[in-house]
Coordinates of C-alpha atoms in Angstrom, one line a residue:
M1 CA -35.4 -153.3 -117.4
A2 CA -33.0 -153.1 -114.5
K3 CA -30.9 -149.9 -114.3
E4 CA -27.3 -150.3 -115.2
R5 CA -24.7 -149.3 -112.6
L6 CA -20.9 -149.0 -112.1
I7 CA -19.6 -150.5 -108.9
Y8 CA -16.2 -150.8 -107.1
L9 CA -15.5 -153.6 -104.5
P10 CA -12.2 -154.1 -102.6
L11 CA -11.6 -157.6 -101.5
G12 CA -8.1 -156.9 -100.1
G13 CA -5.8 -153.9 -99.6
A14 CA -8.5 -151.5 -98.3
G15 CA -8.2 -151.2 -94.5
E16 CA -4.7 -152.8 -94.6
V17 CA -1.4 -152.5 -96.5
G18 CA -0.9 -155.6 -98.7
M19 CA -3.1 -158.3 -100.2
N20 CA -4.5 -156.0 -102.9
C21 CA -7.5 -157.2 -104.8
Y22 CA -10.1 -154.9 -106.4
V23 CA -13.2 -155.6 -108.5
Y24 CA -15.0 -153.3 -110.9
G25 CA -18.5 -154.1 -112.3
Y26 CA -20.8 -152.6 -114.9
G27 CA -24.3 -153.7 -115.9
P28 CA -27.8 -154.3 -114.5
E29 CA -27.9 -154.8 -110.7
G30 CA -26.9 -158.3 -109.8
R31 CA -25.8 -159.1 -113.3
E32 CA -22.8 -156.8 -113.7
R33 CA -19.9 -157.9 -115.9
L34 CA -16.7 -157.9 -113.8
I35 CA -13.0 -157.2 -114.0
V36 CA -10.4 -158.0 -111.3
V37 CA -7.4 -155.8 -110.6
D38 CA -4.5 -157.5 -108.8
L39 CA -4.4 -160.7 -106.7
G40 CA -1.9 -160.1 -104.0
V41 CA -0.8 -161.7 -100.7
T42 CA 0.3 -160.5 -97.3
F43 CA 2.7 -162.3 -95.0
P44 CA 2.0 -164.2 -91.8
D45 CA 3.7 -163.7 -88.4
M46 CA 4.3 -166.1 -85.6
D47 CA 2.0 -164.2 -83.2
T48 CA -1.2 -164.3 -85.2
T49 CA -0.7 -166.8 -88.0
P50 CA 1.9 -169.4 -86.8
G51 CA 2.9 -172.0 -89.4
V52 CA 1.0 -170.3 -92.3
G53 CA 2.9 -169.8 -95.5
L54 CA 1.0 -166.9 -97.1
I55 CA -2.3 -165.0 -96.6
L56 CA -4.5 -164.5 -99.6
P57 CA -7.7 -162.6 -100.2
D58 CA -11.1 -164.3 -99.7
I59 CA -12.5 -164.6 -103.3
E60 CA -15.7 -166.6 -102.5
W61 CA -17.8 -163.7 -103.8
L62 CA -15.9 -163.8 -107.1
V63 CA -16.0 -167.6 -107.4
E64 CA -19.8 -167.5 -107.1
R65 CA -19.8 -165.1 -110.1
R66 CA -17.0 -166.6 -112.1
D67 CA -19.1 -166.7 -115.3
R68 CA -19.3 -162.9 -115.2
I69 CA -15.6 -162.2 -114.9
E70 CA -14.2 -160.8 -118.1
A71 CA -10.5 -160.5 -117.2
I72 CA -7.8 -160.1 -114.5
F73 CA -5.4 -157.1 -114.8
F74 CA -2.2 -156.6 -112.9
T75 CA -0.8 -153.2 -112.1
H76 CA 2.7 -154.4 -111.2
A77 CA 4.7 -157.4 -109.9
H78 CA 5.0 -156.8 -106.2
E79 CA 4.0 -159.8 -104.1
D80 CA 1.2 -157.9 -102.5
H81 CA -0.3 -157.4 -105.9
I82 CA 0.5 -160.5 -107.9
G83 CA 1.6 -163.1 -105.3
A84 CA -1.8 -165.0 -105.2
L85 CA -2.1 -165.5 -108.9
G86 CA -0.8 -169.0 -109.1
H87 CA -2.9 -170.1 -106.1
L88 CA -6.2 -168.5 -107.0
W89 CA -6.3 -168.6 -110.8
E90 CA -7.9 -172.1 -111.1
S91 CA -10.8 -170.8 -109.1
L92 CA -11.4 -167.9 -111.5
R93 CA -10.1 -169.1 -114.8
A94 CA -10.2 -165.7 -116.4
P95 CA -7.7 -164.2 -119.0
V96 CA -4.8 -162.4 -117.4
H97 CA -3.3 -159.1 -118.8
A98 CA -0.1 -157.3 -117.7
R99 CA 2.8 -155.4 -119.2
A100 CA 6.0 -157.4 -120.1
F101 CA 7.9 -157.5 -116.9
T102 CA 4.8 -158.2 -114.7
A103 CA 3.6 -160.7 -117.3
G104 CA 6.9 -162.5 -117.0
I105 CA 6.6 -162.7 -113.2
G106 CA 3.0 -163.8 -113.5
R107 CA 4.0 -166.7 -115.8
I108 CA 6.5 -167.9 -113.3
K109 CA 3.8 -167.8 -110.6
L110 CA 1.5 -169.9 -112.7
E111 CA 4.2 -172.4 -113.7
E112 CA 5.1 -172.9 -110.1
C113 CA 1.5 -174.0 -109.5
G114 CA 1.4 -176.2 -112.6
I115 CA -0.6 -173.8 -114.8
G116 CA 0.5 -173.0 -118.4
P117 CA 2.0 -169.6 -119.2
E118 CA -0.3 -169.0 -122.1
T119 CA -2.9 -167.8 -119.6
V120 CA -1.1 -164.5 -119.4
T121 CA -1.2 -161.9 -122.3
T122 CA 1.4 -159.2 -122.5
V123 CA 0.0 -155.8 -123.0
S124 CA 1.8 -152.7 -124.2
A125 CA 1.6 -149.4 -122.4
W126 CA -1.1 -146.8 -123.1
P127 CA -2.6 -146.0 -125.6
E128 CA -3.1 -149.7 -126.3
T129 CA -6.2 -151.0 -124.6
V130 CA -7.9 -154.3 -123.9
R131 CA -11.6 -154.9 -124.5
A132 CA -13.1 -156.8 -121.6
G133 CA -16.9 -156.9 -121.8
P134 CA -18.2 -153.3 -121.1
F135 CA -14.7 -152.2 -120.2
D136 CA -11.8 -150.8 -122.2
V137 CA -8.6 -151.0 -120.1
G138 CA -5.2 -149.4 -120.7
M139 CA -1.9 -149.6 -118.9
L140 CA -0.8 -146.0 -118.0
P141 CA 2.9 -145.9 -117.0
V142 CA 3.6 -144.7 -113.4
S143 CA 6.8 -144.7 -111.4
H144 CA 7.1 -147.0 -108.5
S145 CA 9.8 -149.2 -106.8
I146 CA 9.5 -151.9 -109.5
P147 CA 9.7 -151.7 -113.3
E148 CA 6.7 -151.2 -115.6
S149 CA 4.2 -150.3 -112.9
S150 CA 1.0 -149.1 -114.4
A151 CA -2.1 -147.3 -113.4
L152 CA -5.2 -148.5 -115.2
V153 CA -7.4 -146.4 -117.4
I154 CA -10.8 -148.1 -117.2
D155 CA -13.3 -146.7 -119.7
T156 CA -16.9 -147.7 -119.1
P157 CA -20.3 -146.6 -120.4
A158 CA -20.6 -144.6 -117.2
G159 CA -17.3 -142.8 -117.6
R160 CA -13.6 -143.1 -117.1
I161 CA -11.9 -144.5 -114.0
L162 CA -8.2 -144.0 -113.1
H163 CA -7.0 -146.8 -110.8
T164 CA -3.5 -145.6 -109.8
G165 CA -2.0 -148.8 -108.4
D166 CA 1.0 -148.1 -106.3
F167 CA 2.8 -145.0 -107.5
K168 CA 5.1 -142.0 -106.8
L169 CA 5.8 -138.8 -108.7
D170 CA 9.4 -139.6 -109.8
A171 CA 10.8 -138.1 -112.9
T172 CA 14.2 -139.8 -112.5
P173 CA 13.4 -143.4 -111.2
V174 CA 16.8 -144.9 -112.4
V175 CA 14.9 -148.0 -113.8
G176 CA 11.4 -148.0 -115.2
D177 CA 9.0 -145.3 -116.4
P178 CA 9.4 -141.7 -115.2
F179 CA 6.2 -140.1 -114.1
D180 CA 4.9 -138.1 -117.1
R181 CA 2.6 -135.3 -116.0
S182 CA 1.8 -134.2 -119.5
L183 CA 0.6 -137.8 -120.4
W184 CA -1.6 -138.0 -117.3
K185 CA -3.0 -134.6 -118.0
E186 CA -3.8 -135.7 -121.5
V187 CA -5.5 -138.9 -120.3
A188 CA -7.6 -136.9 -117.7
A189 CA -8.6 -134.1 -120.1
S190 CA -11.7 -135.9 -121.3
G191 CA -13.0 -136.1 -117.8
V192 CA -12.5 -138.7 -115.0
R193 CA -15.4 -140.0 -113.0
A194 CA -13.4 -141.6 -110.2
L195 CA -9.8 -141.6 -109.1
V196 CA -9.1 -144.8 -107.1
C197 CA -5.9 -143.9 -105.5
D198 CA -3.0 -145.3 -103.4
S199 CA -3.1 -144.1 -99.8
T200 CA 0.0 -145.8 -98.3
N201 CA 2.0 -142.6 -97.6
V202 CA -0.8 -140.1 -97.1
L203 CA 0.4 -139.5 -93.5
S204 CA 3.9 -138.4 -94.7
P205 CA 3.8 -134.6 -94.8
N206 CA 6.8 -133.9 -97.1
P207 CA 7.0 -134.4 -100.9
G208 CA 8.4 -137.7 -102.0
R209 CA 12.0 -138.0 -103.1
S210 CA 13.4 -139.4 -106.4
E211 CA 15.2 -142.7 -106.6
A212 CA 18.1 -140.8 -108.2
S213 CA 18.5 -138.7 -105.1
I214 CA 20.3 -141.5 -103.2
V215 CA 22.8 -142.4 -105.9
R216 CA 25.6 -140.1 -104.6
E217 CA 25.1 -141.3 -101.0
V218 CA 25.4 -144.9 -102.0
E219 CA 28.5 -144.3 -104.1
D220 CA 30.1 -142.5 -101.2
L221 CA 29.4 -145.4 -98.8
M222 CA 30.9 -147.9 -101.2
S223 CA 34.0 -145.9 -101.8
V224 CA 34.8 -145.4 -98.0
S225 CA 33.9 -148.9 -96.8
K226 CA 37.1 -150.9 -96.2
G227 CA 36.0 -154.5 -95.9
M228 CA 33.4 -156.6 -97.6
V229 CA 30.1 -154.9 -98.1
A230 CA 26.7 -156.6 -98.1
A231 CA 23.4 -154.8 -98.9
T232 CA 19.8 -155.9 -98.8
T233 CA 16.7 -154.4 -100.3
F234 CA 13.5 -155.7 -101.8
A235 CA 14.5 -158.1 -104.6
S236 CA 11.8 -156.5 -106.8
N237 CA 13.4 -153.0 -106.4
I238 CA 15.4 -153.3 -109.6
A239 CA 16.3 -149.6 -109.6
R240 CA 17.9 -149.9 -106.1
L241 CA 19.7 -153.1 -107.1
K242 CA 21.1 -151.2 -110.1
T243 CA 22.1 -148.2 -108.0
L244 CA 23.9 -150.5 -105.4
A245 CA 25.6 -152.6 -108.1
E246 CA 26.8 -149.6 -110.1
A247 CA 28.1 -147.9 -107.0
G248 CA 30.0 -151.1 -106.0
H249 CA 31.4 -151.4 -109.5
K250 CA 32.7 -147.8 -109.4
A251 CA 34.4 -148.6 -106.1
G252 CA 36.1 -151.6 -107.7
R253 CA 33.9 -154.3 -106.2
S254 CA 32.7 -157.4 -107.9
V255 CA 28.9 -158.0 -107.4
V256 CA 27.5 -161.2 -106.1
L257 CA 23.7 -161.9 -106.0
L258 CA 22.7 -164.1 -103.1
G259 CA 19.1 -165.3 -102.8
R260 CA 16.8 -167.0 -105.3
A261 CA 14.4 -164.0 -105.4
M262 CA 17.2 -161.6 -106.2
R263 CA 18.5 -163.7 -109.1
R264 CA 15.0 -164.3 -110.4
M265 CA 14.0 -160.6 -110.4
V266 CA 17.2 -159.5 -112.1
G267 CA 16.8 -162.2 -114.7
A268 CA 13.2 -161.3 -115.3
A269 CA 14.0 -157.6 -115.7
K270 CA 16.7 -158.3 -118.2
A271 CA 14.4 -160.7 -120.2
A272 CA 11.7 -158.0 -120.3
G273 CA 14.2 -155.4 -121.5
V274 CA 13.7 -153.0 -118.6
L275 CA 17.2 -153.5 -117.0
E276 CA 20.1 -152.4 -119.2
R277 CA 23.8 -151.9 -118.4
F278 CA 23.6 -153.8 -115.1
P279 CA 27.1 -154.5 -113.9
G280 CA 28.3 -158.1 -114.5
V281 CA 27.8 -160.4 -111.5
V282 CA 30.1 -163.2 -110.4
A283 CA 29.0 -166.6 -109.0
P284 CA 29.6 -167.3 -105.3
E285 CA 32.2 -170.0 -106.2
V286 CA 34.1 -167.6 -108.4
A287 CA 34.0 -164.9 -105.7
E288 CA 36.1 -167.1 -103.4
D289 CA 39.1 -166.1 -105.4
I290 CA 38.4 -162.4 -105.1
P291 CA 39.8 -160.4 -102.2
R292 CA 36.9 -159.8 -99.7
E293 CA 37.5 -156.0 -99.7
H294 CA 36.7 -156.1 -103.4
L295 CA 33.3 -157.8 -103.0
L296 CA 29.7 -156.4 -102.8
L297 CA 27.0 -158.9 -101.9
L298 CA 23.5 -158.1 -102.8
V299 CA 21.3 -160.3 -100.6
T300 CA 17.7 -161.1 -100.0
G301 CA 16.0 -160.7 -96.6
S302 CA 15.5 -157.0 -96.0
Q303 CA 12.5 -157.7 -93.8
G304 CA 14.2 -160.2 -91.5
E305 CA 12.9 -163.3 -93.3
R306 CA 14.4 -166.3 -91.4
R307 CA 15.4 -168.3 -94.4
A308 CA 16.7 -165.5 -96.6
A309 CA 20.4 -164.8 -97.3
S310 CA 20.6 -161.9 -94.8
A311 CA 19.5 -164.1 -91.9
K312 CA 21.8 -166.9 -92.9
L313 CA 24.8 -164.6 -93.2
S314 CA 24.1 -163.1 -89.8
Q315 CA 24.3 -166.6 -88.3
G316 CA 27.8 -167.4 -89.8
R317 CA 29.2 -168.7 -93.0
Y318 CA 26.8 -168.9 -96.0
L319 CA 27.8 -170.2 -99.5
G320 CA 31.4 -169.5 -98.7
F321 CA 30.9 -165.9 -97.4
E322 CA 31.3 -164.7 -93.8
L323 CA 31.0 -161.1 -92.6
K324 CA 33.6 -160.1 -90.0
E325 CA 34.8 -157.2 -88.0
G326 CA 35.4 -154.2 -90.3
D327 CA 32.8 -155.3 -92.9
T328 CA 29.6 -153.3 -93.6
F329 CA 26.0 -154.5 -93.9
L330 CA 23.5 -152.0 -95.4
F331 CA 19.7 -152.2 -95.1
S332 CA 18.7 -150.1 -98.2
S333 CA 15.0 -150.5 -97.4
K334 CA 12.3 -149.4 -95.0
T335 CA 11.2 -152.0 -92.4
I336 CA 7.5 -152.8 -92.9
P337 CA 5.6 -152.4 -89.6
G338 CA 5.4 -155.8 -87.9
N339 CA 8.8 -156.9 -89.1
E340 CA 10.9 -154.8 -86.7
R341 CA 11.8 -157.6 -84.3
D342 CA 13.1 -159.9 -87.0
V343 CA 15.1 -157.1 -88.6
I344 CA 16.6 -156.0 -85.3
R345 CA 17.5 -159.6 -84.5
I346 CA 19.6 -159.8 -87.6
M347 CA 21.2 -156.4 -87.0
N348 CA 22.2 -157.5 -83.5
R349 CA 23.8 -160.7 -84.8
F350 CA 25.9 -158.8 -87.3
S351 CA 26.8 -156.3 -84.6
E352 CA 28.0 -159.1 -82.3
R353 CA 30.4 -160.1 -85.2
G354 CA 31.9 -156.6 -85.3
V355 CA 30.1 -155.7 -88.6
E356 CA 29.0 -152.1 -89.0
V357 CA 25.2 -152.1 -89.6
I358 CA 23.5 -149.3 -91.4
G359 CA 19.7 -149.5 -90.8
D360 CA 16.7 -147.5 -91.9
A361 CA 17.0 -144.7 -89.3
T362 CA 18.4 -142.5 -92.0
D363 CA 16.9 -141.9 -95.4
N364 CA 20.3 -141.5 -97.1
Y365 CA 20.1 -145.0 -98.7
H366 CA 16.4 -145.4 -99.2
V367 CA 13.4 -143.6 -100.7
S368 CA 9.7 -144.8 -100.7
G369 CA 7.9 -146.1 -103.7
H370 CA 4.7 -144.4 -102.7
A371 CA 3.3 -140.9 -103.1
N372 CA 3.4 -138.7 -100.0
R373 CA 0.6 -136.3 -99.0
P374 CA 1.7 -133.4 -101.1
D375 CA 2.1 -135.8 -104.1
L376 CA -1.4 -137.0 -103.6
E377 CA -2.7 -133.4 -103.6
E378 CA -0.9 -132.9 -106.9
M379 CA -2.4 -136.0 -108.3
H380 CA -5.9 -134.9 -107.4
A381 CA -5.3 -131.5 -109.0
L382 CA -3.7 -133.1 -112.1
V383 CA -6.6 -135.6 -112.7
D384 CA -9.4 -133.4 -111.3
P385 CA -11.8 -136.3 -110.9
E386 CA -15.5 -136.0 -109.8
M387 CA -14.7 -138.3 -106.9
V388 CA -11.8 -139.9 -105.1
I389 CA -11.9 -143.4 -103.6
P390 CA -8.8 -144.1 -101.4
M391 CA -7.4 -147.6 -101.6
H392 CA -4.4 -149.5 -100.4
G393 CA -3.9 -148.4 -96.8
E394 CA -4.9 -149.0 -93.2
H395 CA -8.2 -147.4 -92.2
R396 CA -6.5 -144.3 -90.8
M397 CA -4.8 -143.8 -94.1
L398 CA -8.0 -144.2 -96.2
S399 CA -9.8 -141.8 -93.8
S400 CA -7.0 -139.2 -94.0
H401 CA -7.0 -139.5 -97.8
A402 CA -10.7 -139.1 -98.0
R403 CA -10.6 -135.9 -95.9
L404 CA -7.8 -134.6 -98.1
A405 CA -9.9 -135.1 -101.2
E406 CA -13.0 -133.4 -99.6
R407 CA -10.9 -130.4 -98.6
G408 CA -10.1 -130.1 -102.3
G409 CA -13.7 -129.9 -103.1
R410 CA -14.1 -133.5 -104.3
S411 CA -16.5 -136.2 -103.0
A412 CA -14.9 -139.2 -101.4
V413 CA -15.8 -142.3 -99.4
V414 CA -13.9 -144.7 -97.1
A415 CA -14.5 -148.1 -98.6
T416 CA -12.8 -151.0 -96.7
N417 CA -12.7 -154.6 -97.8
G418 CA -16.2 -155.9 -98.6
A419 CA -17.8 -152.5 -99.2
V420 CA -19.7 -152.4 -102.5
V421 CA -19.5 -148.8 -103.8
D422 CA -21.9 -147.4 -106.4
I423 CA -19.9 -144.9 -108.5
S424 CA -22.6 -144.3 -111.1
G425 CA -23.8 -141.0 -109.6
S426 CA -22.2 -137.7 -108.7
S427 CA -20.7 -139.1 -105.5
P428 CA -19.6 -142.5 -104.3
E429 CA -22.1 -144.5 -102.1
V430 CA -21.6 -147.7 -100.1
I431 CA -24.7 -149.7 -101.0
E432 CA -23.8 -153.1 -99.6
R433 CA -21.3 -154.9 -97.5
I434 CA -20.3 -158.5 -98.2
E435 CA -18.6 -160.8 -95.8
V436 CA -14.9 -161.1 -96.6
G437 CA -12.3 -163.0 -94.7
R438 CA -8.9 -164.4 -95.6
T439 CA -7.5 -167.5 -97.1
Y440 CA -4.4 -169.2 -95.7
L441 CA -1.8 -171.1 -97.7
D442 CA -1.1 -173.8 -95.1
G443 CA 1.6 -176.2 -96.4
S444 CA 0.4 -176.9 -99.9
V445 CA -3.3 -176.4 -99.4
L446 CA -5.6 -173.4 -99.1
V447 CA -7.6 -173.1 -95.9
D448 CA -10.4 -170.8 -95.0
S449 CA -9.4 -168.5 -92.1
Q450 CA -12.6 -169.6 -90.3
A451 CA -11.4 -173.2 -90.2
F452 CA -9.9 -172.6 -86.7
I453 CA -6.6 -174.3 -87.7
V454 CA -4.6 -171.2 -86.7
R455 CA -6.7 -170.6 -83.6
D456 CA -5.9 -174.1 -82.4
R457 CA -2.2 -173.6 -83.1
I458 CA -2.2 -170.4 -81.1
R459 CA -4.0 -172.1 -78.2
M460 CA -1.6 -175.0 -78.2
A461 CA 1.4 -172.6 -78.3
L462 CA 0.0 -170.6 -75.4
N463 CA -1.4 -173.4 -73.3
G464 CA 0.4 -176.6 -74.2
H465 CA -1.3 -179.9 -75.0
V466 CA -2.3 -183.1 -73.2
Y467 CA -3.2 -186.3 -75.1
V468 CA -5.3 -188.7 -73.0
D469 CA -5.8 -192.3 -73.9
V470 CA -9.0 -193.5 -72.0
R471 CA -9.7 -197.2 -71.9
I472 CA -13.1 -198.6 -70.8
G473 CA -14.0 -202.2 -70.4
N474 CA -17.2 -203.5 -72.0
D475 CA -18.6 -204.0 -68.5
G476 CA -17.8 -200.4 -67.6
E477 CA -15.7 -201.5 -64.7
K478 CA -12.2 -201.7 -66.2
V479 CA -11.3 -198.0 -66.7
G480 CA -8.1 -196.1 -66.8
A481 CA -6.4 -193.1 -68.3
W482 CA -2.8 -192.6 -69.7
S483 CA -1.6 -189.1 -70.5
E484 CA 1.1 -187.6 -72.7
T485 CA 2.0 -183.9 -72.4
R486 CA 3.6 -181.5 -74.9
G487 CA 4.8 -178.0 -74.3
L488 CA 4.2 -178.2 -70.5
A489 CA 6.4 -178.3 -67.4
G490 CA 7.3 -181.9 -66.6
T491 CA 6.8 -181.4 -62.9
G492 CA 4.2 -179.4 -60.9
R493 CA 3.6 -178.3 -57.4
S494 CA 3.4 -181.9 -56.1
G495 CA 6.9 -182.6 -57.2
E496 CA 5.8 -185.6 -59.2
P497 CA 5.8 -185.9 -63.0
L498 CA 2.8 -184.1 -64.4
D499 CA 1.7 -187.0 -66.6
K500 CA 1.6 -189.4 -63.6
V501 CA -0.5 -186.9 -61.6
L502 CA -2.9 -186.6 -64.5
D503 CA -3.1 -190.4 -64.9
R504 CA -4.1 -190.8 -61.3
A505 CA -6.6 -187.9 -61.2
L506 CA -8.3 -188.9 -64.5
T507 CA -8.5 -192.6 -63.6
R508 CA -10.0 -191.6 -60.3
V509 CA -12.7 -189.5 -62.0
L510 CA -13.6 -192.2 -64.4
V511 CA -13.8 -194.9 -61.7
R512 CA -16.3 -192.8 -59.7
E513 CA -18.5 -192.1 -62.7
K514 CA -21.8 -193.8 -63.4
Q515 CA -22.1 -196.5 -66.0
R516 CA -24.6 -194.5 -68.2
V517 CA -21.9 -191.7 -68.5
L518 CA -19.1 -194.1 -69.3
A519 CA -21.3 -195.6 -72.1
D520 CA -21.5 -192.2 -73.8
D521 CA -18.3 -191.2 -75.7
E522 CA -19.2 -187.5 -75.8
A523 CA -19.9 -187.4 -72.1
V524 CA -16.6 -189.1 -71.4
D525 CA -14.7 -186.7 -73.6
T526 CA -16.2 -183.7 -71.8
L527 CA -15.6 -185.2 -68.4
V528 CA -11.9 -186.0 -69.2
R529 CA -11.2 -182.6 -70.8
S530 CA -12.6 -180.8 -67.8
A531 CA -10.7 -182.9 -65.3
A532 CA -7.4 -182.7 -67.1
R533 CA -7.5 -178.9 -67.4
K534 CA -8.5 -178.6 -63.7
T535 CA -5.7 -180.9 -62.6
A536 CA -3.1 -179.2 -64.8
M537 CA -4.2 -175.8 -63.4
A538 CA -3.8 -177.0 -59.9
E539 CA -0.3 -178.5 -60.7
I540 CA 1.3 -176.0 -63.0
G541 CA -1.1 -173.0 -63.2
K542 CA -2.1 -173.6 -66.9
K543 CA -5.2 -175.0 -68.6
P544 CA -3.8 -176.9 -71.6
E545 CA -5.6 -178.0 -74.8
V546 CA -6.7 -181.6 -74.4
T547 CA -7.3 -184.4 -76.9
V548 CA -9.1 -187.5 -75.7
A549 CA -9.0 -190.9 -77.4
I550 CA -11.4 -193.5 -76.1
D551 CA -10.6 -197.2 -76.5
R552 CA -13.3 -199.7 -75.6
D553 CA -12.7 -203.4 -75.0
G554 CA -14.9 -205.8 -76.9

């Protein structure tokens, strides 16, 4: 009889920040029953993934073992943890479990993709548990920058696992569950085999700050600002939205929510009962009758998203609102690495309008939702696990977290996406590596990242494109080429239109070629591509991408 084992496998979020997806398995080797924790997304950029809507984890390994998946559990409702649910659920078709607020967001995600909301089961906080094959899973409350975040208590025949999800040690989070050290100590008292732990802020040397610590600063800003005030943060940061709205209300300002995500999140939080006493908001059309110095706009687009409310306001009038000289725009958020250019572009646009812009250079108006290095040390000591497995972070973060655990006398391993880790023994061991890529949401379809679609877009963006229509008579004597260029200079070194130069050069090459070559479409394609790139290089100093269409008479 095959030996039973307990395994951990990250498919996203390990070696990167975002796109979280983790798998746990227990059972005989190759026949383990599985649970999935989170199905998140990451976001594209124009440099590396032009035209892509979202980037999702590669779940081919899971799909091949779909009959062994017991359930999917969600730790919280941030996009990098739940954003792929609607797009990937049909491929897995497993029961979904989450706490009320997260479950509500999950149902919205599914309904947007035409899937019924009954797929999601709402689970109460610990000590309630869900039986999923050999696993008993409970939702242990943690504080984070979104309501009802949960660590997972995963009990298995091989011992207890604590999967922290994203967390911070915040006793006064404004909205959501405060971190309860006594509860965590109680859960860990029976022994923890593995602490699978958030690594996002392991490089930050100072203890994390509470969400409540910025309330006074925000109130002071609202009270001294003279004109209209607009503020942006992550739409999911319900506590921050409440802090901003209450500060505005105290300063005599009416609150307006701008942006679909902002309205959706506030509505979901109220429906789940996690957002109470939120100041009343007014509709944009009602706000037109309110003096602008008595308005606070809470807007989407803290990361510079081009179609969000922040970007639209920076370009001029939006839904009847326009920021002018003497107004204030506050970024109550931290810019995610990679988004700096888009955020700075918006800041400069506001500055050109005379708007005072307050960015993230100061921590007065923002605190992180993740545990810093001293907080992680406290978590290790509180839980006292046999082993620590760092998750959710770039490689340098995972590596630093593993060293931190080892200095505390605990075994650890750096397990990036695709690493199958055996956690059955006294220390974690990578026993296999599977191939994992990414999946792109391109328009309305999912595309394998190895399909070269994005590669071709990048090449065309960098090099331009030439379309060549080649016509060949059935006797092989009537030959000619007609070119159409895109994304290239119209005139080259010769001073003539580039397409005309290409037409002559390609026709000349075809006329000189032998009949046996002209009879072979593949040979003609190769010949024309090479000649077109060589001619363009001589004319404009670039080798464009070339598409060849061959039209034969007869």
